[in-house]
Coordinates of C-alpha atoms and ligand atoms in Angstrom, one line a residue:
X1 CA 0.1 -0.2 -0.1
X2 CA 1.0 3.3 -1.2
X3 CA 2.2 5.3 2.0
X4 CA 0.2 8.9 2.3
X5 CA 2.4 11.5 2.2
X6 CA 1.2 13.6 5.0
X7 CA 2.4 13.6 8.2
X8 CA 1.9 16.8 10.1
X9 CA 2.1 18.3 13.3
X10 CA -0.3 21.2 15.0
X11 CA 2.0 23.6 16.9
X12 CA 0.6 26.8 19.0
X13 CA -0.6 27.9 22.3
X14 CA -3.5 26.9 24.2
X15 CA -6.4 27.7 22.5
X16 CA -4.9 29.0 19.3
X17 CA -7.1 26.8 17.3
X18 CA -5.2 23.6 16.6
X19 CA -7.8 21.1 17.5
X20 CA -10.2 23.0 15.1
X21 CA -8.2 23.6 12.2
X22 CA -6.7 20.0 12.6
X23 CA -10.4 18.6 12.3
X24 CA -11.2 20.0 9.2
X25 CA -7.6 19.6 7.8
X26 CA -7.7 15.9 8.8
X27 CA -10.7 15.3 7.0
X28 CA -9.8 17.3 4.0
X29 CA -6.6 15.5 3.9
X30 CA -8.1 11.8 4.8
X31 CA -5.9 11.4 7.4
X32 CA -6.4 10.8 11.4
X33 CA -6.1 13.4 14.0
X34 CA -4.2 12.3 16.7
X35 CA -5.2 14.7 19.9
X36 CA -3.2 14.0 23.2
X37 CA -5.6 16.3 24.8
X38 CA -8.6 14.5 23.5
X39 CA -7.1 11.2 24.2
X40 CA -6.2 12.3 28.0
X41 CA -9.6 13.8 28.8
X42 CA -11.3 10.6 27.5
X43 CA -9.3 8.6 29.7
X44 CA -10.1 10.9 32.6
X45 CA -13.9 11.0 32.3
X46 CA -13.8 6.9 31.8
X47 CA -11.8 6.6 35.2
X48 CA -9.1 4.3 33.3
X49 CA -5.7 3.7 34.8
X50 CA -4.1 6.1 32.0
X51 CA -7.0 8.8 33.3
X52 CA -6.0 8.4 36.6
X53 CA -2.0 8.7 36.2
X54 CA -2.6 11.9 34.2
X55 CA -5.5 14.0 35.8
X56 CA -3.6 15.7 38.9
X57 CA -1.3 17.1 36.0
X58 CA -3.9 18.1 33.6
X59 CA -5.7 19.9 36.8
X60 CA -2.9 22.2 37.6
X61 CA -2.0 23.0 33.9
X62 CA 0.7 21.0 34.0
X63 CA 2.8 18.5 31.1
X64 CA 1.7 14.8 31.8
X65 CA 4.9 12.8 32.0
X66 CA 6.8 12.1 28.4
X67 CA 6.7 8.0 29.0
X68 CA 2.9 8.3 29.4
X69 CA 2.4 10.5 26.3
X70 CA 4.8 8.3 24.3
X71 CA 3.2 5.2 25.1
X72 CA -0.2 6.8 23.6
X73 CA 1.5 8.1 20.4
X74 CA 3.2 4.7 20.0
X75 CA 0.0 2.9 19.8
X76 CA -1.7 5.5 17.9
X77 CA 0.6 6.4 15.1
X78 CA 0.2 3.6 11.9
X79 CA 3.1 4.5 9.5
X80 CA 1.1 3.5 6.6
X81 CA -1.8 5.8 7.1
X82 CA -0.5 9.5 7.4
X83 CA -1.4 11.5 10.2
X84 CA -2.1 14.9 12.0
X85 CA -0.6 15.4 15.8
X86 CA -2.7 18.0 17.8
X87 CA -1.2 18.9 20.8
X88 CA 2.2 16.4 20.4
X89 CA 5.2 17.1 20.6
X90 CA 5.1 19.6 23.5
X91 CA 8.7 19.4 24.6
X92 CA 12.2 18.7 23.0
X93 CA 12.2 15.4 24.5
X94 CA 8.9 14.1 23.0
X95 CA 9.9 15.5 19.9
X96 CA 13.0 13.6 19.9
X97 CA 11.4 10.6 20.8
X98 CA 9.3 11.2 17.9
X99 CA 11.9 11.8 15.5
X100 CA 13.5 8.3 16.5
X101 CA 10.2 6.4 16.2
X102 CA 9.6 7.5 12.9
X103 CA 12.8 7.5 11.3
X104 CA 13.2 4.0 12.5
X105 CA 10.5 3.3 9.8
X106 CA 12.4 5.6 7.3
X107 CA 9.7 8.1 7.9
X108 CA 9.5 12.0 8.7
X109 CA 7.7 14.8 9.7
X110 CA 6.3 16.6 6.5
X111 CA 5.3 19.6 7.9
X112 CA 4.6 21.6 11.0
X113 CA 1.8 24.1 11.1
X114 CA 2.6 26.9 13.9
X115 CA -0.6 28.8 14.8
X116 CA 0.5 32.4 15.6
X117 CA -2.4 33.9 17.8
X118 CA -1.5 36.6 20.7
X119 CA -2.3 36.3 23.9
X120 CA -5.0 38.8 24.4
X121 CA -7.0 36.7 21.5
X122 CA -6.1 33.6 23.4
X123 CA -7.5 34.6 26.3
X124 CA -10.7 35.4 25.0
X125 CA -11.1 32.4 23.0
X126 CA -10.2 29.8 25.6
X127 CA -12.6 31.9 28.5
X128 CA -15.5 31.3 25.8
X129 CA -14.8 27.7 25.0
X130 CA -17.5 24.9 25.9
X131 CA -16.7 21.4 25.0
X132 CA -18.9 18.4 24.6
X133 CA -17.7 15.8 26.8
X134 CA -19.8 13.0 25.1
X135 CA -18.7 13.8 21.0
X136 CA -15.8 16.1 21.7
X137 CA -17.1 18.7 20.1
X138 CA -15.7 22.4 20.4
X139 CA -17.6 25.5 20.4
X140 CA -17.1 29.2 21.7
X141 CA -20.0 31.3 23.0
X142 CA -18.8 34.3 21.2
X143 CA -17.1 33.3 17.9
X144 CA -18.6 29.6 17.4
X145 CA -22.2 29.2 19.4
X146 CA -24.0 26.1 19.6
X147 CA -27.4 26.3 17.7
X148 CA -29.3 25.8 20.9
X149 CA -27.9 27.7 24.0
X150 CA -25.2 25.5 25.9
X151 CA -26.5 22.4 23.9
X152 CA -24.3 20.3 21.6
X153 CA -25.4 20.5 17.9
X154 CA -24.2 16.9 17.2
X155 CA -25.5 14.8 20.2
X156 CA -27.9 17.0 22.7
X157 CA -25.4 16.9 25.8
X158 CA -24.8 19.9 27.9
X159 CA -21.8 21.7 27.1
X160 CA -19.6 22.6 29.7
X161 CA -16.6 24.6 30.3
X162 CA -12.9 22.8 30.6
X163 CA -11.8 22.3 34.4
X164 CA -8.4 23.5 32.9
X165 CA -10.0 26.8 31.2
X166 CA -10.4 28.4 34.6
X167 CA -8.2 31.5 34.4
X168 CA -5.4 30.4 37.2
X169 CA -4.9 27.2 35.4
X170 CA -4.7 29.2 31.9
X171 CA -2.2 31.2 33.4
X172 CA -0.2 28.2 34.0
X173 CA -0.7 26.4 30.8
X174 CA 0.4 29.6 29.3
X175 CA 3.7 29.8 31.5
X176 CA 4.4 25.6 30.4
X177 CA 3.8 26.6 26.6
X178 CA 6.5 29.6 27.0
X179 CA 9.1 27.5 28.7
X180 CA 8.5 24.0 27.1
X181 CA 7.0 24.0 24.0
X182 CA 8.0 27.2 21.9
X183 CA 11.4 26.0 21.9
X184 CA 10.1 23.5 19.1
X185 CA 9.5 26.5 16.6
X186 CA 13.1 27.0 16.6
X187 CA 13.9 23.2 15.9
X188 CA 11.6 22.9 13.1
X189 CA 12.3 26.3 11.4
X190 CA 15.7 25.3 11.0
X191 CA 14.6 21.9 9.6
X192 CA 12.7 23.8 6.9
X193 CA 9.2 22.5 7.7
X194 CA 8.0 25.1 9.8
X195 CA 4.6 26.6 8.2
X196 CA 4.2 29.8 10.4
X197 CA 0.3 30.8 9.8
X198 CA -1.5 33.7 10.9
X199 CA -4.1 32.3 13.4
X200 CA -6.1 35.5 13.6
X201 CA -9.3 35.9 11.6
X202 CA -12.3 33.7 11.1
X203 CA -11.9 29.6 10.9
X204 CA -12.4 29.8 7.7
X205 CA -10.0 32.4 6.7
X206 CA -7.6 30.5 9.1
X207 CA -8.1 27.2 7.1
X208 CA -7.4 28.9 4.1
X209 CA -4.0 29.9 4.9
X210 CA -3.1 26.4 6.0
X211 CA -4.3 24.8 2.8
X212 CA -2.2 26.9 0.8
X213 CA 0.8 26.4 3.0
X214 CA 1.1 22.6 2.5
Ligands
ADP1 P1 -6.4 24.4 20.9 O1 -7.0 23.0 20.3 O2 -5.1 25.2 20.3 O3 -7.0 24.9 22.3 P2 -9.5 25.1 20.0 O4 -9.6 24.3 18.3 O5 -10.1 24.1 21.0 O6 -7.6 25.7 20.4 O7 -10.1 26.5 20.0 C1 -10.0 27.3 21.1 C2 -11.4 28.1 20.9 O8 -11.4 29.6 20.1 C3 -12.4 27.6 20.9 O9 -13.6 27.8 22.1 C4 -12.7 27.1 19.4 O10 -14.2 27.4 19.1 C5 -12.2 29.0 18.9 N1 -11.9 28.9 17.9 C6 -11.4 28.4 17.1 N2 -10.5 29.0 16.0 C7 -11.4 30.4 16.1 C8 -11.1 31.2 15.0 N3 -10.5 31.5 14.2 N4 -12.0 32.4 15.7 C9 -12.0 32.6 17.0 N5 -12.5 31.9 17.3 C10 -11.6 30.4 17.3
ADP2 P1 -4.5 22.7 24.5 O1 -6.1 22.4 23.4 O2 -5.5 23.9 25.4 O3 -3.5 23.1 23.8 P2 -4.6 20.1 25.2 O4 -6.3 19.5 25.2 O5 -3.9 19.9 24.2 O6 -4.7 21.8 25.5 O7 -3.9 19.6 26.4 C1 -4.6 19.9 28.0 C2 -3.9 19.2 28.9 O8 -3.4 17.6 28.5 C3 -2.3 19.9 28.9 O9 -2.5 20.8 30.0 C4 -1.5 18.8 29.5 O10 -1.7 18.3 30.9 C5 -1.9 17.6 29.0 N1 -1.6 17.1 27.2 C6 -1.8 17.3 26.4 N2 -1.0 16.6 25.4 C7 0.4 16.6 26.3 C8 1.6 16.1 25.8 N3 2.1 16.1 24.3 N4 2.5 16.0 26.7 C9 2.1 16.1 28.2 N5 0.6 17.0 28.4 C10 0.1 16.9 27.5
ZN3 ZN1 -21.9 16.4 21.5

């Protein structure tokens, strides 16, 4: 079987729109989206062993230990299929482990989409983010409201605010982003795979920019 040619990373601060755009792009390119945040939240909701190990870190806005995350990625990546990674890698160690995992199969990352969004906008997007815990849909009370107040369009469940979208935890997550994740921009830039995308503007416009950058 021919290998899908897209192996993409979405990089950017919390709330930049990675999940929103990664979902769209995955549909468009017919590759699978692997979101470590979604996988972890589902595990926490179900109370699995993974969820129990990850929960306290997530509540504090800290990174879940690398060995846990790498286990998830090893399981999720299928080298034949192509993929979009949303929320991974988040530090240099994770990026190195990913490189090793791929190069042992003769593969590489083809594009890194860096969604560039200034802090004031991030704060707004996160403050009004609401999610469906049942089907994973993501809304925004201002920019992308559900049809019916606080109810999921897809499945009718009540929308909630993520625990870690509270202001104190958001501040911590931004700090972690600056301290651990931002360094990846340079690494991928030097490798020539980084695409810096202006993340401001409506979702359609941002999607168009991403499409053009591929
Ligand atoms: P991330 O995965 O990077 O944390 P999300 O995709 O969850 O980001 O988006 C964060 C919030 O901002 C959500 O409420 C989402 O609906 C909203 N959002 C996403 N893209 C845009 C956009 N282009 N303009 C305004 N709001 C957006
Ligand atoms: P956002 O969409 O706001 O960028 P995520 O949904 O990607 O946030 O992540 C939520 C939380 O899950 C993080 O604060 C962290 O605790 C954990 N997490 C997700 N991905 C990773 C990762 N690659 N490494 C470590 N922790 C992670
Ligand atoms: Zn739903």
